[in-house]
Amino acid sequence: LSTLLEEDDLVPLFDGAGWAGTRVWHAAIWGIKYLIQEYGDQDMNLCELGAGLGVPSMVWHQLGHDAVLTDQESIMTQMVENVRSNFAESFVDSARTADEEKTNLGKIHAKPLTWSREGFHSLLESTGYCNGFDIVLNCDCVYEPLYGKSWELLVEVIDESLKTNPECLVFTSVERRSADEIELFIERMEQSEHVGSVEKILQDESRSLELYITKGIVAHE
């Protein structure tokens, strides 16, 4: 796993919050451990929002599942290189089609994503998951002092993912920090049109870690 950035990536890295995508956060490890324990033996694909180095998604893919890693265009170089170097056979990039990449590990994509409803649907089209994802994961993507109110856009993407596939399970793993405004994020999620419920399912007070699951509105016949 590389944390080395190309020269051209260094300037934009220090012009905002991009540096946060160059380290593995506690919430990411904690979140993927839970998913492996609870869902690792099920045939479920995963899309990670704000994946950074991409560790959770790559671990999920190593178990044999399809995975889609996403983040800002400006920090994609490092993520793509990590995926390509670890999964040369199953990595789907612009030069290779999904049909050519079916292996016993399934497929793994690394794609830029601007958080918006339109951007999410472009992602679905470019990766071939037109019916949505089984699992959507985001780890430490909500912290207002660093990321501002980008969590409002994150809510839009999550709501759209549940509109596309109401049976999708959305996991939000966070490390609590002063003035992070996670309560506002959760409140906005609960008010979203296609969200059925938001529940805190795990907490580690000693490490200030919390894990939430957001579910869609599933019609029952």
mmCIF file of C-alpha atoms in Angstrom:
data_model
loop_
_atom_site.group_PDB
_atom_site.id
_atom_site.type_symbol
_atom_site.label_atom_id
_atom_site.label_comp_id
_atom_site.label_asym_id
_atom_site.label_seq_id
_atom_site.Cartn_x
_atom_site.Cartn_y
_atom_site.Cartn_z
ATOM 1 C CA LEU A 1 0.000 0.000 0.000
ATOM 2 C CA SER A 2 1.500 3.310 -1.087
ATOM 3 C CA THR A 3 1.029 6.673 0.616
ATOM 4 C CA LEU A 4 3.472 8.395 -1.754
ATOM 5 C CA LEU A 5 1.942 11.148 -3.849
ATOM 6 C CA GLU A 6 3.033 12.204 -7.311
ATOM 7 C CA GLU A 7 4.615 15.660 -7.573
ATOM 8 C CA ASP A 8 1.601 17.089 -9.400
ATOM 9 C CA ASP A 9 -0.692 15.978 -6.564
ATOM 10 C CA LEU A 10 1.174 17.742 -3.776
ATOM 11 C CA VAL A 11 0.057 21.324 -4.439
ATOM 12 C CA PRO A 12 -3.719 20.643 -4.439
ATOM 13 C CA LEU A 13 -3.219 18.390 -1.427
ATOM 14 C CA PHE A 14 -2.332 21.341 0.797
ATOM 15 C CA ASP A 15 -5.039 23.572 -0.645
ATOM 16 C CA GLY A 16 -7.903 22.192 1.446
ATOM 17 C CA ALA A 17 -8.781 18.847 3.021
ATOM 18 C CA GLY A 18 -7.204 16.542 0.455
ATOM 19 C CA TRP A 19 -4.451 15.444 2.857
ATOM 20 C CA ALA A 20 -7.095 13.583 4.874
ATOM 21 C CA GLY A 21 -7.280 11.037 2.067
ATOM 22 C CA THR A 22 -3.621 10.076 2.486
ATOM 23 C CA ARG A 23 -3.901 8.192 5.778
ATOM 24 C CA VAL A 24 -5.914 5.292 7.165
ATOM 25 C CA TRP A 25 -8.286 6.508 9.867
ATOM 26 C CA HIS A 26 -9.360 4.452 12.895
ATOM 27 C CA ALA A 27 -12.988 4.693 11.813
ATOM 28 C CA ALA A 28 -12.158 3.022 8.489
ATOM 29 C CA ILE A 29 -10.555 -0.036 10.101
ATOM 30 C CA TRP A 30 -13.338 -0.256 12.670
ATOM 31 C CA GLY A 31 -16.027 -0.021 10.027
ATOM 32 C CA ILE A 32 -14.659 -2.714 7.710
ATOM 33 C CA LYS A 33 -14.087 -5.084 10.636
ATOM 34 C CA TYR A 34 -17.782 -4.846 11.437
ATOM 35 C CA LEU A 35 -18.806 -5.422 7.815
ATOM 36 C CA ILE A 36 -16.593 -8.497 7.538
ATOM 37 C CA GLN A 37 -17.969 -9.912 10.753
ATOM 38 C CA GLU A 38 -21.631 -9.336 9.864
ATOM 39 C CA TYR A 39 -21.723 -9.563 6.047
ATOM 40 C CA GLY A 40 -18.407 -10.994 4.885
ATOM 41 C CA ASP A 41 -19.906 -14.359 3.935
ATOM 42 C CA GLN A 42 -22.705 -12.817 1.844
ATOM 43 C CA ASP A 43 -22.569 -12.027 -1.874
ATOM 44 C CA MET A 44 -22.790 -8.230 -1.602
ATOM 45 C CA ASN A 45 -21.004 -5.527 -3.563
ATOM 46 C CA LEU A 46 -19.731 -2.386 -1.832
ATOM 47 C CA CYS A 47 -19.258 1.236 -2.816
ATOM 48 C CA GLU A 48 -17.030 3.378 -0.611
ATOM 49 C CA LEU A 49 -17.500 7.154 -0.565
ATOM 50 C CA GLY A 50 -14.470 9.284 0.276
ATOM 51 C CA ALA A 51 -12.292 6.168 0.137
ATOM 52 C CA GLY A 52 -8.907 7.885 0.372
ATOM 53 C CA LEU A 53 -6.276 5.132 0.275
ATOM 54 C CA GLY A 54 -9.059 2.603 -0.278
ATOM 55 C CA VAL A 55 -8.163 0.105 2.465
ATOM 56 C CA PRO A 56 -11.720 -0.932 3.513
ATOM 57 C CA SER A 57 -12.840 -1.529 -0.075
ATOM 58 C CA MET A 58 -9.697 -3.460 -0.952
ATOM 59 C CA VAL A 59 -10.133 -5.683 2.108
ATOM 60 C CA TRP A 60 -13.761 -6.296 1.078
ATOM 61 C CA HIS A 61 -12.655 -7.167 -2.451
ATOM 62 C CA GLN A 62 -9.993 -9.534 -1.116
ATOM 63 C CA LEU A 63 -12.843 -11.601 0.328
ATOM 64 C CA GLY A 64 -14.152 -12.113 -3.208
ATOM 65 C CA HIS A 65 -16.690 -9.278 -3.427
ATOM 66 C CA ASP A 66 -17.089 -6.550 -6.045
ATOM 67 C CA ALA A 67 -15.970 -3.137 -4.782
ATOM 68 C CA VAL A 68 -16.129 0.420 -6.079
ATOM 69 C CA LEU A 69 -13.777 2.990 -4.531
ATOM 70 C CA THR A 70 -14.564 6.677 -4.991
ATOM 71 C CA ASP A 71 -13.067 10.005 -3.981
ATOM 72 C CA GLN A 72 -12.234 13.450 -5.322
ATOM 73 C CA GLU A 73 -10.580 13.624 -8.725
ATOM 74 C CA SER A 74 -7.571 15.440 -7.214
ATOM 75 C CA ILE A 75 -6.473 12.500 -5.047
ATOM 76 C CA MET A 76 -7.339 9.604 -7.353
ATOM 77 C CA THR A 77 -3.768 8.929 -8.529
ATOM 78 C CA GLN A 78 -2.726 7.316 -5.282
ATOM 79 C CA MET A 79 -5.908 5.268 -4.932
ATOM 80 C CA VAL A 80 -5.743 3.965 -8.501
ATOM 81 C CA GLU A 81 -2.108 2.946 -8.097
ATOM 82 C CA ASN A 82 -2.879 1.091 -4.865
ATOM 83 C CA VAL A 83 -5.739 -0.822 -6.482
ATOM 84 C CA ARG A 84 -3.778 -1.611 -9.636
ATOM 85 C CA SER A 85 -0.711 -2.835 -7.732
ATOM 86 C CA ASN A 86 -2.746 -5.095 -5.447
ATOM 87 C CA PHE A 87 -5.402 -6.365 -7.883
ATOM 88 C CA ALA A 88 -3.956 -6.346 -11.375
ATOM 89 C CA GLU A 89 -6.240 -9.168 -12.530
ATOM 90 C CA SER A 90 -9.561 -7.847 -11.227
ATOM 91 C CA PHE A 91 -9.038 -4.077 -11.508
ATOM 92 C CA VAL A 92 -11.302 -2.479 -14.107
ATOM 93 C CA ASP A 93 -9.891 0.755 -15.522
ATOM 94 C CA SER A 94 -10.547 2.821 -18.643
ATOM 95 C CA ALA A 95 -8.443 0.490 -20.785
ATOM 96 C CA ARG A 96 -10.168 -2.716 -19.745
ATOM 97 C CA THR A 97 -13.863 -3.571 -19.757
ATOM 98 C CA ALA A 98 -15.773 -5.274 -16.972
ATOM 99 C CA ASP A 99 -16.498 -8.339 -19.151
ATOM 100 C CA GLU A 100 -12.788 -8.989 -19.481
ATOM 101 C CA GLU A 101 -12.162 -8.766 -15.775
ATOM 102 C CA LYS A 102 -14.342 -11.496 -14.281
ATOM 103 C CA THR A 103 -12.094 -13.421 -11.889
ATOM 104 C CA ASN A 104 -12.653 -15.381 -8.707
ATOM 105 C CA LEU A 105 -12.298 -12.065 -6.871
ATOM 106 C CA GLY A 106 -14.998 -10.351 -8.913
ATOM 107 C CA LYS A 107 -14.296 -6.770 -10.001
ATOM 108 C CA ILE A 108 -12.841 -3.683 -8.358
ATOM 109 C CA HIS A 109 -13.208 -0.128 -9.682
ATOM 110 C CA ALA A 110 -11.597 3.164 -8.614
ATOM 111 C CA LYS A 111 -13.599 6.148 -9.828
ATOM 112 C CA PRO A 112 -13.724 9.893 -9.169
ATOM 113 C CA LEU A 113 -17.022 11.047 -7.691
ATOM 114 C CA THR A 114 -18.280 14.557 -7.113
ATOM 115 C CA TRP A 115 -20.937 14.255 -4.412
ATOM 116 C CA SER A 116 -24.242 14.954 -6.122
ATOM 117 C CA ARG A 117 -27.255 12.982 -7.291
ATOM 118 C CA GLU A 118 -26.140 13.389 -10.888
ATOM 119 C CA GLY A 119 -22.614 12.319 -10.032
ATOM 120 C CA PHE A 120 -23.897 9.199 -8.308
ATOM 121 C CA HIS A 121 -25.878 8.132 -11.370
ATOM 122 C CA SER A 122 -22.862 8.758 -13.586
ATOM 123 C CA LEU A 123 -20.931 6.433 -11.284
ATOM 124 C CA LEU A 124 -23.591 3.739 -11.600
ATOM 125 C CA GLU A 125 -23.492 3.993 -15.388
ATOM 126 C CA SER A 126 -19.710 3.947 -15.648
ATOM 127 C CA THR A 127 -19.358 0.888 -13.381
ATOM 128 C CA GLY A 128 -22.387 -1.050 -14.636
ATOM 129 C CA TYR A 129 -24.252 -1.149 -11.308
ATOM 130 C CA CYS A 130 -27.397 0.404 -12.720
ATOM 131 C CA ASN A 131 -29.580 -1.118 -9.984
ATOM 132 C CA GLY A 132 -27.484 0.423 -7.231
ATOM 133 C CA PHE A 133 -25.174 -1.045 -4.611
ATOM 134 C CA ASP A 134 -25.748 -3.566 -1.824
ATOM 135 C CA ILE A 135 -23.572 -1.680 0.665
ATOM 136 C CA VAL A 136 -22.446 1.946 0.716
ATOM 137 C CA LEU A 137 -19.695 2.794 3.200
ATOM 138 C CA ASN A 138 -18.341 6.149 4.305
ATOM 139 C CA CYS A 139 -15.676 6.506 6.989
ATOM 140 C CA ASP A 140 -14.756 9.761 8.733
ATOM 141 C CA CYS A 141 -16.318 11.901 6.002
ATOM 142 C CA VAL A 142 -18.149 14.222 8.412
ATOM 143 C CA TYR A 143 -16.056 16.806 10.276
ATOM 144 C CA GLU A 144 -17.086 20.393 9.721
ATOM 145 C CA PRO A 145 -13.866 22.138 10.864
ATOM 146 C CA LEU A 146 -12.003 20.303 8.075
ATOM 147 C CA TYR A 147 -14.594 19.444 5.409
ATOM 148 C CA GLY A 148 -17.062 22.281 5.964
ATOM 149 C CA LYS A 149 -20.660 21.473 5.100
ATOM 150 C CA SER A 150 -19.756 18.887 2.480
ATOM 151 C CA TRP A 151 -21.777 16.471 4.625
ATOM 152 C CA GLU A 152 -24.886 18.042 3.072
ATOM 153 C CA LEU A 153 -23.758 16.708 -0.310
ATOM 154 C CA LEU A 154 -22.939 13.352 1.286
ATOM 155 C CA VAL A 155 -26.544 13.148 2.489
ATOM 156 C CA GLU A 156 -27.742 13.768 -1.079
ATOM 157 C CA VAL A 157 -25.627 10.893 -2.408
ATOM 158 C CA ILE A 158 -26.781 8.539 0.352
ATOM 159 C CA ASP A 159 -30.416 9.457 -0.209
ATOM 160 C CA GLU A 160 -30.032 8.860 -3.946
ATOM 161 C CA SER A 161 -28.383 5.496 -3.315
ATOM 162 C CA LEU A 162 -31.406 4.464 -1.247
ATOM 163 C CA LYS A 163 -33.779 5.775 -3.888
ATOM 164 C CA THR A 164 -31.981 3.665 -6.498
ATOM 165 C CA ASN A 165 -31.885 0.569 -4.278
ATOM 166 C CA PRO A 166 -34.114 0.773 -1.173
ATOM 167 C CA GLU A 167 -32.521 -2.428 0.142
ATOM 168 C CA CYS A 168 -29.044 -0.886 0.137
ATOM 169 C CA LEU A 169 -27.365 -0.748 3.548
ATOM 170 C CA VAL A 170 -25.455 2.475 4.228
ATOM 171 C CA PHE A 171 -22.788 2.400 6.937
ATOM 172 C CA THR A 172 -21.293 5.564 8.389
ATOM 173 C CA SER A 173 -18.247 5.069 10.615
ATOM 174 C CA VAL A 174 -16.989 8.140 12.461
ATOM 175 C CA GLU A 175 -14.474 9.222 15.068
ATOM 176 C CA ARG A 176 -16.112 11.885 17.201
ATOM 177 C CA ARG A 177 -14.317 15.211 17.500
ATOM 178 C CA SER A 178 -15.175 18.636 18.863
ATOM 179 C CA ALA A 179 -17.657 20.579 16.702
ATOM 180 C CA ASP A 180 -17.861 17.763 14.131
ATOM 181 C CA GLU A 181 -21.629 18.402 13.622
ATOM 182 C CA ILE A 182 -22.399 14.735 13.184
ATOM 183 C CA GLU A 183 -25.721 15.289 14.968
ATOM 184 C CA LEU A 184 -26.744 17.686 12.193
ATOM 185 C CA PHE A 185 -25.684 15.131 9.605
ATOM 186 C CA ILE A 186 -27.761 12.400 11.265
ATOM 187 C CA GLU A 187 -30.754 14.725 11.602
ATOM 188 C CA ARG A 188 -30.589 15.644 7.912
ATOM 189 C CA MET A 189 -30.331 11.968 7.020
ATOM 190 C CA GLU A 190 -33.443 11.165 9.043
ATOM 191 C CA GLN A 191 -35.339 13.900 7.201
ATOM 192 C CA SER A 192 -34.319 12.686 3.741
ATOM 193 C CA GLU A 193 -37.074 11.493 1.421
ATOM 194 C CA HIS A 194 -35.793 7.995 0.760
ATOM 195 C CA VAL A 195 -34.364 7.210 4.208
ATOM 196 C CA GLY A 196 -36.413 4.855 6.334
ATOM 197 C CA SER A 197 -34.219 4.787 9.445
ATOM 198 C CA VAL A 198 -30.866 5.802 10.889
ATOM 199 C CA GLU A 199 -29.573 3.785 13.824
ATOM 200 C CA LYS A 200 -26.382 3.842 15.870
ATOM 201 C CA ILE A 201 -25.391 0.177 15.996
ATOM 202 C CA LEU A 202 -21.957 0.307 17.608
ATOM 203 C CA GLN A 203 -19.994 2.607 19.881
ATOM 204 C CA ASP A 204 -16.507 2.553 21.367
ATOM 205 C CA GLU A 205 -16.395 5.363 23.920
ATOM 206 C CA SER A 206 -12.727 4.825 24.728
ATOM 207 C CA ARG A 207 -11.769 5.623 21.123
ATOM 208 C CA SER A 208 -14.680 7.974 20.379
ATOM 209 C CA LEU A 209 -15.870 5.735 17.535
ATOM 210 C CA GLU A 210 -19.467 5.358 16.376
ATOM 211 C CA LEU A 211 -21.047 3.278 13.617
ATOM 212 C CA TYR A 212 -24.441 4.060 12.072
ATOM 213 C CA ILE A 213 -26.603 2.090 9.647
ATOM 214 C CA THR A 214 -29.027 3.890 7.345
ATOM 215 C CA LYS A 215 -31.753 1.947 5.591
ATOM 216 C CA GLY A 216 -34.175 2.821 2.839
ATOM 217 C CA ILE A 217 -37.955 2.572 2.619
ATOM 218 C CA VAL A 218 -38.777 -0.939 1.469
ATOM 219 C CA ALA A 219 -42.335 -1.642 0.295
ATOM 220 C CA HIS A 220 -43.827 -4.817 1.744
ATOM 221 C CA GLU A 221 -46.439 -6.702 -0.215
#
